[in-house]
Amino acid sequence: MKKKTLFEPGDLVKSFTGQYGLVISTKTLSEIKDKVKQGRRPGHFFAAGCADNIDYLLQVPVFFDDGTYDIMKPVTIKKTIEDTENNKSRLEKMLETM
């Protein structure tokens, strides 16, 4: 039985502040966590004393176009299809160079 999720790794999203981001897998997150700074932008998931529990339903890891990542609440991001290829390919190239 497949687990229900709102987002999938590889989805292009846009935050409510207008920044584009790419939903990343837990493997990619663990690879870039030491190399990339966490953005702490409005809408990131925060619970004092709680470890990250990436489930793509309540906590969504996103790599943003400013070169930072965040674990976001799903209500503060939305999937986007506008300008998908240009932004998505740019973000994927940024991740590859990390």
Short mmCIF file of C-alpha atoms in Angstrom, two decimals:
data_model
loop_
_atom_site.label_atom_id
_atom_site.label_comp_id
_atom_site.label_asym_id
_atom_site.label_seq_id
_atom_site.Cartn_x
_atom_site.Cartn_y
_atom_site.Cartn_z
CA MET A 1 0.00 0.00 0.00
CA LYS A 2 1.41 3.37 -1.03
CA LYS A 3 1.79 6.11 1.55
CA LYS A 4 -0.26 9.25 0.88
CA THR A 5 1.80 12.39 0.25
CA LEU A 6 1.17 15.91 -0.98
CA PHE A 7 4.55 16.37 -2.66
CA GLU A 8 7.06 14.12 -4.42
CA PRO A 9 10.82 14.60 -4.79
CA GLY A 10 11.41 16.53 -8.00
CA ASP A 11 8.30 18.73 -7.74
CA LEU A 12 8.84 22.41 -8.47
CA VAL A 13 7.26 24.55 -5.75
CA LYS A 14 6.85 28.22 -4.99
CA SER A 15 6.80 29.66 -1.48
CA PHE A 16 4.27 32.30 -0.47
CA THR A 17 7.13 34.83 -0.58
CA GLY A 18 7.66 34.05 -4.29
CA GLN A 19 10.83 31.93 -4.18
CA TYR A 20 11.09 28.86 -6.37
CA GLY A 21 12.28 25.61 -4.88
CA LEU A 22 12.71 21.95 -5.69
CA VAL A 23 11.35 19.23 -3.41
CA ILE A 24 14.28 16.93 -2.63
CA SER A 25 14.54 13.35 -1.46
CA THR A 26 15.67 12.40 2.03
CA LYS A 27 18.88 10.98 0.52
CA THR A 28 19.66 14.29 -1.21
CA LEU A 29 18.84 16.17 1.99
CA SER A 30 21.32 14.11 3.98
CA GLU A 31 23.98 14.68 1.30
CA ILE A 32 23.64 18.47 1.20
CA LYS A 33 22.86 19.15 4.87
CA ASP A 34 26.52 19.71 5.79
CA LYS A 35 27.34 21.67 2.62
CA VAL A 36 24.35 24.01 2.36
CA LYS A 37 22.99 26.49 4.88
CA GLN A 38 19.44 26.17 6.20
CA GLY A 39 17.45 29.24 5.17
CA ARG A 40 14.99 29.52 8.07
CA ARG A 41 12.56 31.39 5.83
CA PRO A 42 8.96 32.15 6.79
CA GLY A 43 6.91 28.96 6.75
CA HIS A 44 9.66 26.52 7.70
CA PHE A 45 8.73 23.68 10.02
CA PHE A 46 9.80 24.26 13.60
CA ALA A 47 9.01 22.22 16.70
CA ALA A 48 11.35 22.65 19.67
CA GLY A 49 12.99 19.39 20.64
CA CYS A 50 11.56 17.46 17.69
CA ALA A 51 13.76 15.73 15.17
CA ASP A 52 12.94 16.07 11.49
CA ASN A 53 10.46 13.45 10.30
CA ILE A 54 10.35 13.88 6.53
CA ASP A 55 7.01 12.49 5.39
CA TYR A 56 6.11 14.84 2.46
CA LEU A 57 2.77 15.39 4.19
CA LEU A 58 3.64 17.61 7.18
CA GLN A 59 7.34 18.19 6.56
CA VAL A 60 8.65 18.79 3.05
CA PRO A 61 12.39 19.26 2.32
CA VAL A 62 12.89 21.99 -0.29
CA PHE A 63 16.07 23.30 -1.94
CA PHE A 64 15.57 26.96 -2.90
CA ASP A 65 17.02 29.07 -5.71
CA ASP A 66 19.14 31.13 -3.29
CA GLY A 67 21.23 28.02 -2.52
CA THR A 68 19.66 27.18 0.85
CA TYR A 69 17.31 24.44 2.00
CA ASP A 70 14.44 24.28 4.47
CA ILE A 71 12.01 21.78 5.87
CA MET A 72 8.75 23.50 4.95
CA LYS A 73 5.15 23.22 6.08
CA PRO A 74 3.00 22.22 3.10
CA VAL A 75 0.58 25.12 3.60
CA THR A 76 3.36 27.62 2.85
CA ILE A 77 4.37 26.13 -0.52
CA LYS A 78 2.44 25.15 -3.61
CA LYS A 79 3.24 23.13 -6.70
CA THR A 80 3.77 25.25 -9.75
CA ILE A 81 3.88 24.57 -13.45
CA GLU A 82 4.73 28.07 -14.63
CA ASP A 83 8.23 28.30 -16.11
CA THR A 84 8.77 24.75 -14.97
CA GLU A 85 11.62 23.70 -17.25
CA ASN A 86 13.78 26.78 -16.78
CA ASN A 87 13.62 26.91 -12.97
CA LYS A 88 13.62 23.17 -12.42
CA SER A 89 16.67 22.55 -14.61
CA ARG A 90 18.55 25.43 -12.95
CA LEU A 91 17.82 24.06 -9.48
CA GLU A 92 18.81 20.53 -10.50
CA LYS A 93 22.13 21.84 -11.86
CA MET A 94 22.76 23.71 -8.60
CA LEU A 95 22.17 20.48 -6.66
CA GLU A 96 24.53 18.51 -8.90
CA THR A 97 27.39 20.91 -8.19
CA MET A 98 26.98 20.52 -4.41
#
